[in-house]
N, CA and C atoms as an extended XYZ file, in Angstrom:
531
Properties=species:S:1:pos:R:3:atomname:S:1:resname:S:1:resid:I:1 pbc="F F F"
N        11.025      -14.149       -7.662 N   GLU     1
C         9.983      -14.197       -6.650 CA  GLU     1
C         9.957      -14.977       -5.351 C   GLU     1
N         9.969      -13.787       -4.503 N   LYS     2
C         9.978      -14.152       -2.913 CA  LYS     2
C         8.836      -14.680       -2.356 C   LYS     2
N         9.351      -15.953       -1.592 N   LYS     3
C         8.296      -16.472       -0.593 CA  LYS     3
C         8.207      -16.062        0.543 C   LYS     3
N         7.574      -16.102        1.533 N   ALA     4
C         7.887      -15.947        3.051 CA  ALA     4
C         8.309      -17.122        3.347 C   ALA     4
N         9.408      -16.959        4.370 N   SER     5
C         9.993      -17.924        4.889 CA  SER     5
C         9.008      -19.125        5.562 C   SER     5
N         8.988      -20.388        5.532 N   LYS     6
C         8.035      -21.115        6.055 CA  LYS     6
C         8.045      -20.897        7.613 C   LYS     6
N         6.589      -20.559        8.325 N   GLY     7
C         6.383      -20.384        9.493 CA  GLY     7
C         6.395      -18.824        9.913 C   GLY     7
N         7.174      -18.185        9.237 N   VAL     8
C         7.463      -16.679        9.469 CA  VAL     8
C         6.068      -15.949        8.966 C   VAL     8
N         5.075      -15.438        9.925 N   LYS     9
C         4.157      -14.543        9.430 CA  LYS     9
C         4.435      -13.292        9.212 C   LYS     9
N         3.930      -12.871        8.028 N   THR    10
C         4.098      -11.345        7.979 CA  THR    10
C         3.098      -10.291        8.461 C   THR    10
N         3.315       -8.995        8.634 N   ALA    11
C         2.642       -8.008        8.692 CA  ALA    11
C         2.656       -7.184        7.425 C   ALA    11
N         1.591       -7.078        6.558 N   VAL    12
C         1.354       -6.486        5.246 CA  VAL    12
C         0.776       -5.198        5.269 C   VAL    12
N         1.503       -4.553        5.015 N   ALA    13
C         0.996       -3.256        4.472 CA  ALA    13
C         0.595       -2.895        2.924 C   ALA    13
N        -0.473       -2.729        2.507 N   LEU    14
C        -0.949       -2.710        1.100 CA  LEU    14
C        -1.309       -1.417        0.650 C   LEU    14
N        -0.985       -1.102       -0.462 N   GLY    15
C        -1.130        0.238       -1.062 CA  GLY    15
C        -0.101        0.349       -2.278 C   GLY    15
N        -0.470        1.632       -2.948 N   ASN    16
C         0.353        1.744       -4.110 CA  ASN    16
C         1.697        2.609       -3.531 C   ASN    16
N         1.727        3.271       -2.472 N   PHE    17
C         2.755        3.918       -2.015 CA  PHE    17
C         3.784        4.796       -2.960 C   PHE    17
N         3.227        5.277       -3.729 N   ASP    18
C         3.862        5.974       -4.745 CA  ASP    18
C         4.700        7.201       -4.201 C   ASP    18
N         4.428        7.912       -3.068 N   GLY    19
C         5.037        9.106       -2.584 CA  GLY    19
C         5.241        8.933       -1.338 C   GLY    19
N         4.934        7.776       -0.477 N   LEU    20
C         5.376        7.805        0.937 CA  LEU    20
C         4.867        9.077        1.637 C   LEU    20
N         3.723        9.534        1.407 N   HIS    21
C         3.084       10.497        1.904 CA  HIS    21
C         2.746       10.209        3.451 C   HIS    21
N         2.247       11.459        4.205 N   LYS    22
C         1.835       11.016        5.544 CA  LYS    22
C         0.822        9.897        5.827 C   LYS    22
N        -0.044        9.815        4.812 N   GLY    23
C        -1.314        8.653        4.673 CA  GLY    23
C        -0.498        7.404        4.639 C   GLY    23
N         0.362        7.178        3.921 N   HIS    24
C         0.912        5.903        3.404 CA  HIS    24
C         1.705        5.659        4.656 C   HIS    24
N         2.741        6.678        5.336 N   ILE    25
C         3.610        6.065        6.426 CA  ILE    25
C         2.578        5.608        7.502 C   ILE    25
N         1.312        6.031        7.827 N   ALA    26
C         0.240        5.710        8.786 CA  ALA    26
C         0.359        4.269        8.434 C   ALA    26
N        -0.339        3.929        7.274 N   VAL    27
C        -0.503        2.094        6.960 CA  VAL    27
C         0.779        1.720        7.222 C   VAL    27
N         1.890        2.073        6.751 N   ILE    28
C         3.287        1.301        6.833 CA  ILE    28
C         3.499        1.132        8.462 C   ILE    28
N         3.425        2.112        9.166 N   ASN    29
C         3.994        2.056       10.667 CA  ASN    29
C         3.200        1.017       11.389 C   ASN    29
N         1.764        0.572       11.407 N   GLU    30
C         1.069       -0.283       11.595 CA  GLU    30
C         1.629       -1.467       11.358 C   GLU    30
N         2.081       -2.064       10.277 N   ALA    31
C         2.828       -3.051        9.890 CA  ALA    31
C         4.149       -3.248       10.741 C   ALA    31
N         4.739       -2.188       10.771 N   VAL    32
C         6.190       -1.958       11.390 CA  VAL    32
C         6.033       -2.149       12.870 C   VAL    32
N         4.970       -1.936       13.512 N   MET    33
C         4.769       -1.883       15.106 CA  MET    33
C         4.696       -3.773       15.361 C   MET    33
N         3.982       -4.332       14.389 N   MET    34
C         3.629       -5.817       14.472 CA  MET    34
C         5.276       -6.606       14.523 C   MET    34
N         6.126       -6.153       14.784 N   LYS    35
C         7.388       -6.761       14.765 CA  LYS    35
C         7.308       -7.105       16.348 C   LYS    35
N         6.835       -6.367       17.065 N   HIS    36
C         6.758       -6.792       18.528 CA  HIS    36
C         5.968       -7.897       18.744 C   HIS    36
N         5.135       -8.323       17.764 N   ASN    37
C         4.321       -9.746       17.783 CA  ASN    37
C         5.005      -10.756       17.062 C   ASN    37
N         6.278      -10.772       16.582 N   GLY    38
C         7.139      -11.671       15.864 CA  GLY    38
C         6.695      -11.781       14.571 C   GLY    38
N         6.060      -10.696       13.890 N   LEU    39
C         5.594      -10.778       12.525 CA  LEU    39
C         6.566       -9.970       11.691 C   LEU    39
N         6.940      -10.359       10.530 N   LYS    40
C         7.977       -9.670        9.603 CA  LYS    40
C         7.157       -8.740        9.039 C   LYS    40
N         7.233       -7.510        9.013 N   PRO    41
C         6.708       -6.239        8.316 CA  PRO    41
C         7.098       -6.169        6.801 C   PRO    41
N         6.140       -6.158        5.998 N   CYS    42
C         6.546       -5.770        4.583 CA  CYS    42
C         5.461       -5.051        3.780 C   CYS    42
N         5.832       -4.314        3.035 N   VAL    43
C         5.022       -3.540        2.290 CA  VAL    43
C         4.804       -4.085        0.818 C   VAL    43
N         3.565       -4.378        0.430 N   VAL    44
C         3.288       -4.993       -0.667 CA  VAL    44
C         2.666       -4.129       -1.844 C   VAL    44
N         3.444       -3.877       -3.058 N   THR    45
C         3.040       -2.958       -3.973 CA  THR    45
C         2.969       -3.691       -5.260 C   THR    45
N         2.595       -3.005       -6.243 N   PHE    46
C         2.837       -3.653       -7.649 CA  PHE    46
C         3.988       -3.026       -8.354 C   PHE    46
N         4.490       -3.883       -9.444 N   ASP    47
C         5.732       -3.761      -10.187 CA  ASP    47
C         5.526       -2.305      -11.007 C   ASP    47
N         4.271       -2.219      -11.407 N   MET    48
C         3.811       -0.840      -11.911 CA  MET    48
C         2.375       -0.384      -11.471 C   MET    48
N         2.329        0.908      -12.018 N   HIS    49
C         1.013        1.727      -11.400 CA  HIS    49
C        -0.068        0.847      -12.249 C   HIS    49
N        -1.203        0.315      -11.503 N   PRO    50
C        -2.488       -0.499      -12.149 CA  PRO    50
C        -2.882        0.417      -13.283 C   PRO    50
N        -3.059        1.653      -13.337 N   LEU    51
C        -3.551        2.638      -14.401 CA  LEU    51
C        -2.677        2.451      -15.698 C   LEU    51
N        -1.475        2.044      -15.414 N   ALA    52
C        -0.520        1.967      -16.684 CA  ALA    52
C        -0.903        1.073      -17.535 C   ALA    52
N        -1.421       -0.226      -16.992 N   LEU    53
C        -1.785       -1.353      -17.928 CA  LEU    53
C        -2.957       -1.162      -18.197 C   LEU    53
N        -3.861       -0.674      -17.424 N   LEU    54
C        -5.552       -0.544      -17.376 CA  LEU    54
C        -5.895        0.521      -18.366 C   LEU    54
N        -5.020        1.659      -18.319 N   THR    55
C        -5.562        2.995      -19.323 CA  THR    55
C        -4.471        3.455      -20.206 C   THR    55
N        -3.322        2.703      -20.068 N   GLY    56
C        -2.017        3.069      -21.038 CA  GLY    56
C        -1.215        4.316      -20.323 C   GLY    56
N        -1.829        4.753      -19.315 N   SER    57
C        -0.977        6.095      -18.753 CA  SER    57
C        -1.289        6.067      -17.464 C   SER    57
N         0.110        6.266      -16.539 N   ALA    58
C        -0.310        6.611      -14.913 CA  ALA    58
C         0.282        7.849      -14.622 C   ALA    58
N        -0.179        8.369      -13.210 N   PRO    59
C         0.172        9.415      -12.832 CA  PRO    59
C         1.779        9.352      -12.419 C   PRO    59
N         2.060       10.750      -12.550 N   LYS    60
C         3.564       10.969      -12.501 CA  LYS    60
C         4.084       10.481      -11.090 C   LYS    60
N         5.155        9.726      -10.953 N   ARG    61
C         5.446        9.210       -9.567 CA  ARG    61
C         6.232       10.442       -8.972 C   ARG    61
N         5.824       10.210       -7.448 N   LEU    62
C         6.269       11.526       -6.691 CA  LEU    62
C         7.899       10.919       -6.206 C   LEU    62
N         8.019        9.764       -6.097 N   MET    63
C         9.290        9.035       -5.838 CA  MET    63
C         9.490        7.914       -6.917 C   MET    63
N        11.060        7.608       -6.935 N   THR    64
C        11.484        6.347       -7.722 CA  THR    64
C        11.018        5.513       -6.907 C   THR    64
N        11.061        4.104       -7.573 N   LYS    65
C        10.649        2.898       -6.999 CA  LYS    65
C        11.990        2.739       -6.215 C   LYS    65
N        13.235        3.084       -6.344 N   SER    66
C        14.198        2.661       -5.509 CA  SER    66
C        14.419        3.211       -4.272 C   SER    66
N        14.001        4.705       -4.647 N   LEU    67
C        14.229        5.606       -3.267 CA  LEU    67
C        12.890        5.188       -2.396 C   LEU    67
N        11.963        4.840       -3.006 N   CYS    68
C        10.753        4.539       -2.037 CA  CYS    68
C        10.938        3.244       -1.115 C   CYS    68
N        11.860        2.174       -1.963 N   GLU    69
C        12.150        0.855       -1.390 CA  GLU    69
C        13.286        1.070       -0.048 C   GLU    69
N        14.305        2.409       -0.410 N   LYS    70
C        15.078        2.440        0.454 CA  LYS    70
C        14.457        3.157        1.768 C   LYS    70
N        13.409        4.284        1.524 N   GLU    71
C        12.662        4.741        2.919 CA  GLU    71
C        12.090        3.804        3.374 C   GLU    71
N        11.223        2.863        2.964 N   THR    72
C        10.705        1.913        3.686 CA  THR    72
C        11.568        0.915        4.465 C   THR    72
N        12.523        0.558        3.738 N   ALA    73
C        13.523       -0.283        4.654 CA  ALA    73
C        14.166        0.469        5.822 C   ALA    73
N        14.302        1.950        5.620 N   LYS    74
C        14.832        2.896        6.976 CA  LYS    74
C        13.930        2.587        8.195 C   LYS    74
N        12.270        2.506        7.625 N   ILE    75
C        11.112        2.350        8.729 CA  ILE    75
C        11.195        0.963        9.129 C   ILE    75
N        11.566        0.207        8.474 N   GLY    76
C        11.852       -1.270        8.925 CA  GLY    76
C        10.888       -2.294        8.253 C   GLY    76
N        10.766       -1.981        6.939 N   CYS    77
C         9.711       -2.694        6.131 CA  CYS    77
C        10.429       -3.379        4.740 C   CYS    77
N        10.122       -4.556        4.501 N   GLU    78
C        10.686       -4.877        3.249 CA  GLU    78
C         9.825       -4.660        2.415 C   GLU    78
N        10.273       -4.247        0.948 N   THR    79
C         9.122       -4.202       -0.217 CA  THR    79
C         9.243       -5.562       -1.164 C   THR    79
N         7.939       -5.998       -1.357 N   VAL    80
C         7.567       -7.011       -1.984 CA  VAL    80
C         6.736       -6.534       -3.285 C   VAL    80
N         7.469       -6.640       -4.537 N   ARG    81
C         6.660       -6.216       -5.721 CA  ARG    81
C         5.962       -7.369       -6.253 C   ARG    81
N         4.553       -7.099       -6.527 N   ILE    82
C         3.955       -8.089       -7.410 CA  ILE    82
C         3.697       -7.842       -8.660 C   ILE    82
N         4.019       -8.545       -9.636 N   PRO    83
C         3.473       -8.245      -10.993 CA  PRO    83
C         2.006       -8.048      -11.229 C   PRO    83
N         1.538       -7.024      -11.534 N   PHE    84
C         0.238       -6.611      -11.492 CA  PHE    84
C        -0.434       -7.256      -12.599 C   PHE    84
N         0.199       -7.668      -13.738 N   GLU    85
C        -0.400       -8.524      -14.600 CA  GLU    85
C        -0.706       -9.908      -13.930 C   GLU    85
N        -0.064      -10.558      -13.181 N   GLU    86
C        -0.445      -11.830      -12.524 CA  GLU    86
C        -1.627      -11.626      -11.652 C   GLU    86
N        -2.072      -10.763      -10.960 N   VAL    87
C        -3.082      -10.316      -10.202 CA  VAL    87
C        -4.278       -9.586      -10.714 C   VAL    87
N        -4.293       -8.693      -12.004 N   ARG    88
C        -5.251       -7.895      -12.301 CA  ARG    88
C        -6.272       -8.778      -12.417 C   ARG    88
N        -6.747      -10.056      -12.775 N   ASN    89
C        -8.077      -10.797      -13.050 CA  ASN    89
C        -8.487      -11.540      -11.793 C   ASN    89
N        -7.603      -11.312      -10.599 N   MET    90
C        -7.998      -12.096       -9.656 CA  MET    90
C        -9.128      -11.264       -8.940 C   MET    90
N       -10.145      -12.375       -8.369 N   SER    91
C       -11.392      -11.566       -7.409 CA  SER    91
C       -10.572      -10.959       -6.155 C   SER    91
N       -11.156      -10.339       -5.413 N   PRO    92
C       -10.541      -10.102       -4.117 CA  PRO    92
C       -10.331      -11.144       -3.078 C   PRO    92
N       -11.289      -12.269       -3.139 N   GLU    93
C       -11.056      -13.479       -2.684 CA  GLU    93
C        -9.809      -14.027       -2.834 C   GLU    93
N        -9.646      -14.391       -4.344 N   GLU    94
C        -8.590      -15.008       -4.854 CA  GLU    94
C        -7.060      -14.278       -4.552 C   GLU    94
N        -7.245      -13.131       -4.479 N   PHE    95
C        -6.184      -12.126       -4.328 CA  PHE    95
C        -5.749      -12.292       -2.924 C   PHE    95
N        -6.698      -12.364       -1.955 N   PHE    96
C        -6.374      -12.695       -0.390 CA  PHE    96
C        -5.771      -13.913       -0.061 C   PHE    96
N        -6.238      -15.020       -1.034 N   GLU    97
C        -5.916      -16.231       -0.848 CA  GLU    97
C        -4.700      -16.560       -1.427 C   GLU    97
N        -4.531      -16.163       -2.587 N   GLU    98
C        -3.274      -16.656       -3.484 CA  GLU    98
C        -2.041      -15.649       -3.017 C   GLU    98
N        -2.488      -14.600       -2.795 N   VAL    99
C        -1.053      -13.548       -2.344 CA  VAL    99
C        -0.840      -13.312       -0.957 C   VAL    99
N        -1.928      -12.836       -0.241 N   LEU   100
C        -1.635      -12.528        0.989 CA  LEU   100
C        -1.203      -13.947        1.982 C   LEU   100
N        -2.465      -15.068        1.826 N   ILE   101
C        -2.120      -16.227        2.698 CA  ILE   101
C        -1.143      -16.939        2.107 C   ILE   101
N        -1.069      -17.641        0.847 N   LYS   102
C        -0.199      -18.602        0.290 CA  LYS   102
C         1.251      -17.992       -0.111 C   LYS   102
N         1.306      -16.834       -0.692 N   LYS   103
C         2.544      -16.299       -0.906 CA  LYS   103
C         3.172      -15.748        0.354 C   LYS   103
N         2.297      -14.923        1.164 N   LEU   104
C         2.958      -13.968        1.986 CA  LEU   104
C         2.908      -14.578        3.317 C   LEU   104
N         2.018      -15.399        3.814 N   ASN   105
C         2.038      -15.911        5.079 CA  ASN   105
C         1.356      -14.963        6.089 C   ASN   105
N         0.533      -13.965        5.650 N   ALA   106
C         0.005      -12.937        6.342 CA  ALA   106
C        -0.743      -13.366        7.665 C   ALA   106
N         0.019      -12.552        8.772 N   GLY   107
C        -0.532      -12.639       10.181 CA  GLY   107
C        -1.538      -11.696       10.302 C   GLY   107
N        -1.412      -10.527        9.893 N   PHE   108
C        -1.924       -9.217       10.013 CA  PHE   108
C        -1.898       -8.304        8.634 C   PHE   108
N        -2.644       -7.796        8.400 N   VAL   109
C        -2.994       -6.935        7.344 CA  VAL   109
C        -3.177       -5.407        7.519 C   VAL   109
N        -2.754       -4.501        6.626 N   CYS   110
C        -3.424       -3.183        7.182 CA  CYS   110
C        -3.230       -2.566        5.604 C   CYS   110
N        -4.411       -1.726        5.545 N   CYS   111
C        -4.370       -0.663        4.241 CA  CYS   111
C        -5.022        0.817        4.765 C   CYS   111
N        -5.102        1.545        3.520 N   GLY   112
C        -5.691        2.942        3.746 CA  GLY   112
C        -7.452        2.563        3.824 C   GLY   112
N        -7.732        3.798        4.128 N   PHE   113
C        -9.342        3.765        4.088 CA  PHE   113
C       -10.101        3.658        2.805 C   PHE   113
N        -9.211        3.936        1.997 N   ASN   114
C        -9.861        4.161        0.631 CA  ASN   114
C        -9.058        3.234       -0.506 C   ASN   114
N        -8.400        2.240        0.270 N   TYR   115
C        -7.918        0.877       -0.482 CA  TYR   115
C        -8.945       -0.033       -1.286 C   TYR   115
N        -8.524       -0.277       -2.963 N   HIS   116
C        -9.275       -1.297       -3.478 CA  HIS   116
C        -8.406       -2.126       -3.921 C   HIS   116
N        -8.833       -3.478       -4.288 N   PHE   117
C        -8.266       -4.445       -4.918 CA  PHE   117
C        -9.016       -5.607       -5.342 C   PHE   117
N        -8.156       -6.441       -6.318 N   GLY   118
C        -9.168       -7.340       -6.930 CA  GLY   118
C        -9.503       -6.921       -8.116 C   GLY   118
N       -10.125       -7.501       -9.266 N   LYS   119
C       -10.587       -7.299      -10.501 CA  LYS   119
C       -11.217       -6.170      -10.367 C   LYS   119
N       -11.010       -5.165      -11.301 N   LYS   120
C       -11.564       -3.792      -11.394 CA  LYS   120
C       -11.901       -3.139      -10.357 C   LYS   120
N       -10.904       -3.574       -9.271 N   GLY   121
C       -10.964       -2.713       -7.952 CA  GLY   121
C       -12.167       -2.905       -7.183 C   GLY   121
N       -12.915       -4.320       -7.216 N   ALA   122
C       -14.097       -4.599       -6.552 CA  ALA   122
C       -14.021       -4.721       -4.998 C   ALA   122
N       -12.693       -5.118       -4.532 N   GLY   123
C       -12.666       -5.209       -3.344 CA  GLY   123
C       -12.354       -3.852       -2.565 C   GLY   123
N       -12.829       -3.473       -1.251 N   THR   124
C       -12.816       -2.305       -0.692 CA  THR   124
C       -11.951       -2.584        0.931 C   THR   124
N       -11.568       -1.768        1.573 N   ALA   125
C       -11.131       -1.996        2.985 CA  ALA   125
C       -12.100       -2.890        3.716 C   ALA   125
N       -13.291       -2.547        3.653 N   GLU   126
C       -14.381       -3.418        4.488 CA  GLU   126
C       -14.620       -4.697        3.937 C   GLU   126
N       -14.210       -5.259        2.697 N   THR   127
C       -14.100       -6.522        2.211 CA  THR   127
C       -12.755       -7.281        2.777 C   THR   127
N       -11.652       -6.331        2.542 N   LEU   128
C       -10.491       -7.284        3.266 CA  LEU   128
C       -10.559       -7.060        4.622 C   LEU   128
N       -11.061       -6.566        5.387 N   GLU   129
C       -11.405       -6.636        6.892 CA  GLU   129
C       -12.373       -8.073        7.324 C   GLU   129
N       -13.238       -8.222        6.578 N   LYS   130
C       -14.287       -9.290        6.671 CA  LYS   130
C       -13.423      -10.552        6.379 C   LYS   130
N       -12.609      -10.581        5.337 N   LEU   131
C       -12.016      -11.408        4.799 CA  LEU   131
C       -11.002      -12.278        6.021 C   LEU   131
N       -10.138      -10.882        6.485 N   CYS   132
C        -9.236      -11.045        7.545 CA  CYS   132
C        -9.912      -11.456        8.609 C   CYS   132
N       -11.055      -11.198        8.933 N   ARG   133
C       -11.825      -11.846       10.283 CA  ARG   133
C       -12.217      -13.077        9.870 C   ARG   133
N       -12.697      -13.422        9.014 N   ASP   134
C       -12.719      -14.838        8.756 CA  ASP   134
C       -11.847      -15.801        8.585 C   ASP   134
N       -10.720      -15.181        8.606 N   ALA   135
C        -9.129      -16.131        8.370 CA  ALA   135
C        -8.816      -15.914        9.804 C   ALA   135
N        -9.290      -15.094       10.567 N   GLU   136
C        -8.397      -14.960       11.968 CA  GLU   136
C        -7.213      -14.252       12.023 C   GLU   136
N        -7.214      -13.218       11.162 N   ILE   137
C        -5.860      -12.495       10.772 CA  ILE   137
C        -6.074      -11.170       11.349 C   ILE   137
N        -5.233      -10.338       11.714 N   GLY   138
C        -5.308       -9.017       12.310 CA  GLY   138
C        -5.614       -8.255       11.360 C   GLY   138
N        -6.223       -7.105       11.337 N   PHE   139
C        -6.541       -5.976       10.450 CA  PHE   139
C        -6.779       -4.650       10.861 C   PHE   139
N        -5.942       -3.721       10.246 N   PHE   140
C        -6.087       -2.350       10.594 CA  PHE   140
C        -6.231       -1.470        9.336 C   PHE   140
N        -7.100       -0.634        9.518 N   ARG   141
C        -7.340        0.154        8.326 CA  ARG   141
C        -6.995        1.747        9.147 C   ARG   141
N        -6.173        2.327        8.284 N   ALA   142
C        -5.878        3.414        8.652 CA  ALA   142
C        -6.706        4.802        8.221 C   ALA   142
N        -6.948        5.254        8.693 N   ASP   143
C        -8.260        6.414        8.397 CA  ASP   143
C        -7.516        7.593        7.794 C   ASP   143
N        -8.224        8.530        6.690 N   GLU   144
C        -7.528        9.426        6.102 CA  GLU   144
C        -6.633       10.409        6.938 C   GLU   144
N        -5.560       10.577        6.541 N   VAL   145
C        -4.653       11.522        7.318 CA  VAL   145
C        -5.165       12.862        6.516 C   VAL   145
N        -5.764       14.006        7.667 N   ASP   146
C        -6.322       15.090        6.988 CA  ASP   146
C        -5.212       16.446        6.834 C   ASP   146
N        -5.550       17.074        5.828 N   PHE   147
C        -4.496       18.392        5.474 CA  PHE   147
C        -5.402       19.421        4.880 C   PHE   147
N        -5.560       20.330        5.815 N   GLU   148
C        -6.458       21.656        5.158 CA  GLU   148
C        -7.883       20.997        4.686 C   GLU   148
N        -8.373       20.349        5.483 N   GLY   149
C        -9.805       19.919        5.366 CA  GLY   149
C       -10.193       18.712        4.272 C   GLY   149
N        -8.897       18.272        3.877 N   GLY   150
C        -9.158       16.925        2.827 CA  GLY   150
C        -7.988       15.933        3.032 C   GLY   150
N        -8.215       14.681        2.540 N   ALA   151
C        -7.435       13.334        2.540 CA  ALA   151
C        -6.045       13.869        1.900 C   ALA   151
N        -5.047       13.514        2.615 N   ILE   152
C        -3.726       14.036        1.736 CA  ILE   152
C        -3.904       12.686        0.850 C   ILE   152
N        -3.316       12.899       -0.364 N   SER   153
C        -3.324       11.903       -1.371 CA  SER   153
C        -2.108       12.279       -2.090 C   SER   153
N        -1.585       11.471       -3.139 N   SER   154
C        -0.462       11.519       -4.315 CA  SER   154
C        -0.924       12.673       -5.198 C   SER   154
N        -2.175       12.877       -5.478 N   THR   155
C        -2.793       13.623       -6.360 CA  THR   155
C        -2.943       14.667       -5.797 C   THR   155
N        -3.184       15.266       -4.548 N   ARG   156
C        -3.130       16.574       -4.293 CA  ARG   156
C        -1.748       16.867       -3.919 C   ARG   156
N        -1.034       16.189       -3.709 N   ILE   157
C         0.502       16.566       -3.618 CA  ILE   157
C         0.986       16.934       -4.984 C   ILE   157
N         0.806       16.061       -6.146 N   ARG   158
C         1.100       16.201       -7.307 CA  ARG   158
C         0.728       17.489       -7.763 C   ARG   158
N        -0.568       18.097       -7.450 N   GLN   159
C        -0.983       19.174       -7.727 CA  GLN   159
C        -0.271       20.293       -7.108 C   GLN   159
N        -0.272       20.363       -5.909 N   ALA   160
C         0.445       21.302       -5.141 CA  ALA   160
C         2.009       21.601       -6.005 C   ALA   160
N         2.846       20.536       -6.292 N   ILE   161
C         3.980       20.308       -6.716 CA  ILE   161
C         3.685       21.452       -8.162 C   ILE   161
N         2.682       20.740       -8.842 N   GLU   162
C         2.694       21.700      -10.404 CA  GLU   162
C         2.356       23.139      -10.122 C   GLU   162
N         1.627       23.475       -9.213 N   ASN   163
C         1.128       24.697       -8.655 CA  ASN   163
C         2.365       25.531       -8.371 C   ASN   163
N         3.413       24.694       -7.748 N   GLY   164
C         4.729       25.570       -7.290 CA  GLY   164
C         4.423       25.917       -5.768 C   GLY   164
N         3.272       25.077       -5.458 N   GLU   165
C         3.087       25.145       -3.994 CA  GLU   165
C         4.072       24.032       -2.986 C   GLU   165
N         5.095       24.386       -3.137 N   ILE   166
C         6.251       23.242       -2.527 CA  ILE   166
C         5.885       22.924       -1.232 C   ILE   166
N         5.816       24.233       -0.292 N   GLU   167
C         5.838       23.899        1.212 CA  GLU   167
C         4.541       23.323        1.351 C   GLU   167
N         3.319       23.501        0.682 N   LYS   168
C         2.375       22.644        1.002 CA  LYS   168
C         2.524       21.068        0.378 C   LYS   168
N         3.067       20.736       -0.541 N   ALA   169
C         3.370       19.602       -0.631 CA  ALA   169
C         4.431       18.756        0.417 C   ALA   169
N         5.421       19.629        0.795 N   ASN   170
C         6.106       19.023        2.071 CA  ASN   170
C         5.518       18.820        3.137 C   ASN   170
N         4.109       19.483        3.817 N   LYS   171
C         3.426       19.395        4.681 CA  LYS   171
C         2.788       18.031        4.499 C   LYS   171
N         2.452       17.884        3.305 N   MET   172
C         1.509       16.647        3.063 CA  MET   172
C         2.411       15.309        2.963 C   MET   172
N         3.669       15.299        2.526 N   LEU   173
C         4.722       14.417        2.315 CA  LEU   173
C         5.351       14.207        3.921 C   LEU   173
N         5.562       15.228        4.721 N   GLY   174
C         5.921       14.712        5.907 CA  GLY   174
C         7.674       14.833        5.772 C   GLY   174
N         7.987       15.206        4.649 N   ARG   175
C         9.495       15.600        4.312 CA  ARG   175
C         9.748       16.380        3.049 C   ARG   175
N        10.755       16.789        2.646 N   HIS   176
C        11.070       17.638        1.702 CA  HIS   176
C        10.754       16.924        0.274 C   HIS   176
N        10.019       17.531       -0.489 N   PHE   177
C         9.995       16.681       -2.058 CA  PHE   177
C        11.405       16.801       -2.612 C   PHE   177
């Protein structure tokens, strides 16, 4: 279990990041840009897809965890994996305090427009924004990245791949599948 080194504030990108599509990259790039302010960028994700534990089945991954970590490292971001079991029953406020503040020493937090966190996904991007404001921490919420009239999502990319629409999937991913 990694702790942020004392005094070094982090710029935390929150999300599932299972495919590193254009929407994910928009969130991660915000954290990386905070290097200019002396913050250490990191991607925070879970050791497993939350649905695997909650429902017993998770969507197919678009990318292996190790490849995902290599790609985020290339962008300039360290990956911090948190055991989902440890945080699944935390309220949004507890997650913010225990994980983002105490464990990661967050000085800046970014997420996507549809981010949910805390027990039963009770916290939203708006909840996170308020918690950050109250704690005087920088916050950024990435808007949806649009493709053909809808938000790019791992679900849409999986559907395109399953339908044999590889070009379409590649456009949403921003690289070759």
